[in-house]
PDB file of C-alpha atoms in Angstrom:
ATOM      1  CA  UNK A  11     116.335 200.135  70.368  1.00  0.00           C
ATOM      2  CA  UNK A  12     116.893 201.902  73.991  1.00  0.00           C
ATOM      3  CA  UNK A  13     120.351 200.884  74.184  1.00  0.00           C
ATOM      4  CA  UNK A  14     120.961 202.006  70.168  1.00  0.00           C
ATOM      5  CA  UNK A  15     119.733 205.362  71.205  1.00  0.00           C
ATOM      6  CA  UNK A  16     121.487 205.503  74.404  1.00  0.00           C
ATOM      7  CA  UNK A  17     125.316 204.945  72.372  1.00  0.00           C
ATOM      8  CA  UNK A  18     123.997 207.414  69.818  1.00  0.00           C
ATOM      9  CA  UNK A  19     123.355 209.953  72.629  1.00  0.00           C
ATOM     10  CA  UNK A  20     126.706 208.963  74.615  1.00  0.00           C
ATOM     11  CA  UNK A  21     128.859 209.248  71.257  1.00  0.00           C
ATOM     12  CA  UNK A  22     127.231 212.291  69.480  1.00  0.00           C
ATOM     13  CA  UNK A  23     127.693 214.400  73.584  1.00  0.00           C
ATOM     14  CA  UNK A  24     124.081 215.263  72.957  1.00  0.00           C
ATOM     15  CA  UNK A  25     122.319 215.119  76.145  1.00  0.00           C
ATOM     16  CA  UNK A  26     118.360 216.191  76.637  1.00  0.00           C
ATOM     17  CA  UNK A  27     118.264 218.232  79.270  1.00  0.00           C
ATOM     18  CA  UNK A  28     114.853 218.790  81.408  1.00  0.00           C
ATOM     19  CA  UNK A  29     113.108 216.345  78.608  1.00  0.00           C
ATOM     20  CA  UNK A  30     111.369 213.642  80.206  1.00  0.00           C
ATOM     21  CA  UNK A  31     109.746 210.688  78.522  1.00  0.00           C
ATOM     22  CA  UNK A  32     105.848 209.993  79.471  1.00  0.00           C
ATOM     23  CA  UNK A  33     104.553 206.179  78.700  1.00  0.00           C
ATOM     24  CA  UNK A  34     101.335 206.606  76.742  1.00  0.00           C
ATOM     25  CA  UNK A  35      98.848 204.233  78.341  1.00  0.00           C
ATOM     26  CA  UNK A  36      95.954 202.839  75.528  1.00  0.00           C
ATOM     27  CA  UNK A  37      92.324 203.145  77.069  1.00  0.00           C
ATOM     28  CA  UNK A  38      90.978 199.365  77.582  1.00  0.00           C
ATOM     29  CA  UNK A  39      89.140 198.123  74.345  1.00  0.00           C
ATOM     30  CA  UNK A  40      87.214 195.269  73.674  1.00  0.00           C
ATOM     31  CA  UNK A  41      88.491 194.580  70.820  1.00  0.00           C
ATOM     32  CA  UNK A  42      92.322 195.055  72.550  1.00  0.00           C
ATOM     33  CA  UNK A  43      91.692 192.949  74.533  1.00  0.00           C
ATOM     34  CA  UNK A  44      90.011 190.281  72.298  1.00  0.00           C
ATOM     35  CA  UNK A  45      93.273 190.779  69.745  1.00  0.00           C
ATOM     36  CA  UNK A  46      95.338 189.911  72.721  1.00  0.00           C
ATOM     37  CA  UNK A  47      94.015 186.920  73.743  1.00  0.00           C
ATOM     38  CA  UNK A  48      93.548 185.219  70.520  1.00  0.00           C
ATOM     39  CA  UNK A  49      97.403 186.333  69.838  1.00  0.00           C
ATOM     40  CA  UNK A  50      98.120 183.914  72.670  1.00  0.00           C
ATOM     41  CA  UNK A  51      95.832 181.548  71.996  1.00  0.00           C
ATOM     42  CA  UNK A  52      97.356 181.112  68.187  1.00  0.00           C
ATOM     43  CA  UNK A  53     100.625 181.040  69.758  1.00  0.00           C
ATOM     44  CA  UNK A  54      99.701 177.972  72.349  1.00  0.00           C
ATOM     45  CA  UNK A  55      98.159 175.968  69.317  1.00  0.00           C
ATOM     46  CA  UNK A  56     101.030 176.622  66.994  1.00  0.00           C
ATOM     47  CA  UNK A  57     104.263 176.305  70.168  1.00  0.00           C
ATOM     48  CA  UNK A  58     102.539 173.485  72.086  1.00  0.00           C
ATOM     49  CA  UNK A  59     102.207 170.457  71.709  1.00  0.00           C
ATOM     50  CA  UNK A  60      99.482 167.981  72.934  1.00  0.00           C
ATOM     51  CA  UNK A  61     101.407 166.514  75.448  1.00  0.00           C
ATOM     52  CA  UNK A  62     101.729 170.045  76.786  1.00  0.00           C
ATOM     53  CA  UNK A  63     105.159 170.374  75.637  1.00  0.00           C
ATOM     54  CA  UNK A  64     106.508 173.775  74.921  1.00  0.00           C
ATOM     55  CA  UNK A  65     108.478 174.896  71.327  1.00  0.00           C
ATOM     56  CA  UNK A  66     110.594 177.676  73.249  1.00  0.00           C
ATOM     57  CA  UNK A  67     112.718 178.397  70.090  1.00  0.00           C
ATOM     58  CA  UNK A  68     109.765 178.337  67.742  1.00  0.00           C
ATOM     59  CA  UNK A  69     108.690 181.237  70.642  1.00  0.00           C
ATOM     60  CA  UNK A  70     112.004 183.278  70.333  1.00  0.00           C
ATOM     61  CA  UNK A  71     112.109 183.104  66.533  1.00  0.00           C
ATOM     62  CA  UNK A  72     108.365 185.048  66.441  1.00  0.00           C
ATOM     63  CA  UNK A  73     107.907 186.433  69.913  1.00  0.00           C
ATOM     64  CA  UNK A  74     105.484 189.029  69.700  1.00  0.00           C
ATOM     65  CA  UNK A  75     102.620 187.291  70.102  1.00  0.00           C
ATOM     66  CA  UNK A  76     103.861 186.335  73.675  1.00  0.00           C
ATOM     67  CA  UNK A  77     105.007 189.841  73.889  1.00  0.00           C
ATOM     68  CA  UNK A  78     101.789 191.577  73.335  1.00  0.00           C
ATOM     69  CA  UNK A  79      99.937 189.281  75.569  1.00  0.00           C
ATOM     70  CA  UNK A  80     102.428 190.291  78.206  1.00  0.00           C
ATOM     71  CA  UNK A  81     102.057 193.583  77.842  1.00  0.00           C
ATOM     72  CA  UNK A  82      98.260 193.296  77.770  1.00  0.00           C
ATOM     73  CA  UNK A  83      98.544 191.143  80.656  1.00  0.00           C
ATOM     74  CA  UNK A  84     100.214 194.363  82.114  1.00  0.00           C
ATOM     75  CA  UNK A  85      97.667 197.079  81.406  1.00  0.00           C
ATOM     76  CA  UNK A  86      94.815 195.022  82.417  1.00  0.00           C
ATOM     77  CA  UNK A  87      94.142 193.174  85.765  1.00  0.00           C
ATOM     78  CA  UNK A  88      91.818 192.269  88.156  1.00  0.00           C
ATOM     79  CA  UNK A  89      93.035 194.967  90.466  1.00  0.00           C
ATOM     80  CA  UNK A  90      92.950 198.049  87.782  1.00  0.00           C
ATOM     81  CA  UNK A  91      90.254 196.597  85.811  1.00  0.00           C
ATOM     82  CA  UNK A  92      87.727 194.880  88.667  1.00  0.00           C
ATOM     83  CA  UNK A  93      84.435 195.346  86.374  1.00  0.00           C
ATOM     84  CA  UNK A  94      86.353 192.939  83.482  1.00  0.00           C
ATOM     85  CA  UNK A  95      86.796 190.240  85.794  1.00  0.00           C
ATOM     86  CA  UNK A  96      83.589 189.766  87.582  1.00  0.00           C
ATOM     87  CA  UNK A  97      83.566 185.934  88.437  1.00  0.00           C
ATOM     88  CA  UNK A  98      86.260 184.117  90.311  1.00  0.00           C
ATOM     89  CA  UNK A  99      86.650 181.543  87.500  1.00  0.00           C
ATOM     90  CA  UNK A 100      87.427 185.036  85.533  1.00  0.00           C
ATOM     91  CA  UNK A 101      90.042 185.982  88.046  1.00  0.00           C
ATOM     92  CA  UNK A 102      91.392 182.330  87.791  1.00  0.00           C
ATOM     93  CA  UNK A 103      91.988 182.242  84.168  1.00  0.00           C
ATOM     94  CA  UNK A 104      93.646 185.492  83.757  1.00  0.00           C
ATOM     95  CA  UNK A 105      96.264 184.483  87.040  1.00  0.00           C
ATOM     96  CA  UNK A 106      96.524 181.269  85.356  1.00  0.00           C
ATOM     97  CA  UNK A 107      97.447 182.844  81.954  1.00  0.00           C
ATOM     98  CA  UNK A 108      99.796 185.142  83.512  1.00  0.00           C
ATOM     99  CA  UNK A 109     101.770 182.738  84.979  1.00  0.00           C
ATOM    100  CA  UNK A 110     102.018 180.736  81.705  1.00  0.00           C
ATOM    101  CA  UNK A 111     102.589 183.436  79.579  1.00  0.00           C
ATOM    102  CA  UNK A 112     105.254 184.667  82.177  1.00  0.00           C
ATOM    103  CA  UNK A 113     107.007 181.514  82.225  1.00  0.00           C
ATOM    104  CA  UNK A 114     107.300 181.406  78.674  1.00  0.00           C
ATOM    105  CA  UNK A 115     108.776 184.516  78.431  1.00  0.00           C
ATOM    106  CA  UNK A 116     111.197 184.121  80.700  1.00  0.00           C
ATOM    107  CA  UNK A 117     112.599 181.101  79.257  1.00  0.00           C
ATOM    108  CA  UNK A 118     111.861 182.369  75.888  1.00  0.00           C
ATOM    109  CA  UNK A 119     114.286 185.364  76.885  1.00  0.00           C
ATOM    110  CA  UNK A 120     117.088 183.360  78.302  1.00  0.00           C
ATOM    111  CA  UNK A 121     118.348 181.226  74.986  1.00  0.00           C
ATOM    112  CA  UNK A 122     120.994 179.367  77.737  1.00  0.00           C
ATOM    113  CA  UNK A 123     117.293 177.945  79.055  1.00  0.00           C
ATOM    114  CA  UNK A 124     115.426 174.992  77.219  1.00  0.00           C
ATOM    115  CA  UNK A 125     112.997 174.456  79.066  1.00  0.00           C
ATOM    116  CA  UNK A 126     110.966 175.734  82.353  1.00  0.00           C
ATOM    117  CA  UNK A 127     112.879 172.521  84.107  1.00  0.00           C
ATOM    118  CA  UNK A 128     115.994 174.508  84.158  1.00  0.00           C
ATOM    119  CA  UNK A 129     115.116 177.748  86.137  1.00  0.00           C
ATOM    120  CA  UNK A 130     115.943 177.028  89.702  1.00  0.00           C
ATOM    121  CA  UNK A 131     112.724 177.533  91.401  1.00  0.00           C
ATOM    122  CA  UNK A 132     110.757 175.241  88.946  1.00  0.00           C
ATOM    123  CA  UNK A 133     112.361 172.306  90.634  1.00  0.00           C
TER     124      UNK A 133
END
């Protein structure tokens, strides 16, 4: 949608001047957060299997499940939220998610990749 609206500036010579764009930033919820995780949880029973194998193209045909978690993942950590992760098993679980869900979206987003085997530093 960025790059749409960046050839629709470019060919129409209308250029924003002194406009700058502010990222809104949602307040924490409970229930945000809830929504989140059972997004990726749905997605993990639904794209993996029980051998622990991943369906990356069932991923990139519905991604915003993944997406959403990511971007939760993003707005809320142990560092910027300390008082929602007040165990170390707490801490573990949301590292550990991050890494998964950040691995799947990295292959998820690279169509050349099948599988987490093929990115260089996985081997």
């Amino acid at each position: 949608m960025k790059t749409i609206l960046a050839i629709l500036v470019t060919l129409t010579g209308i250029v924003p001047s002194g406009c700058e764009v502010e990222e809104v930033k949602q307040p924490y919820s409970e229930k945000r957060g809830a929504d989140a995780s059972s997004h990726f949880d749905e997605m993990l029973t639904r794209h993996v299997g029980v051998d622990g194998r991943v369906d990356y193209a069932g991923i990139r045909q519905n991604p915003f499940q993944l997406i959403a978690f990511v971007r939760f993942l993003e707005a809320i950590s142990p560092e910027s939220h300390p008082d929602l992760f007040q165990t170390p098993s707490d801490e573990k679980a949301y590292w550990i998610n991050a890494y998964n869900a950040l691995i799947m979206k990295a292959v998820t987003d690279h169509p050349e990749i099948d599988s987490v085997n093929d990115i260089q530093f996985a081997k």
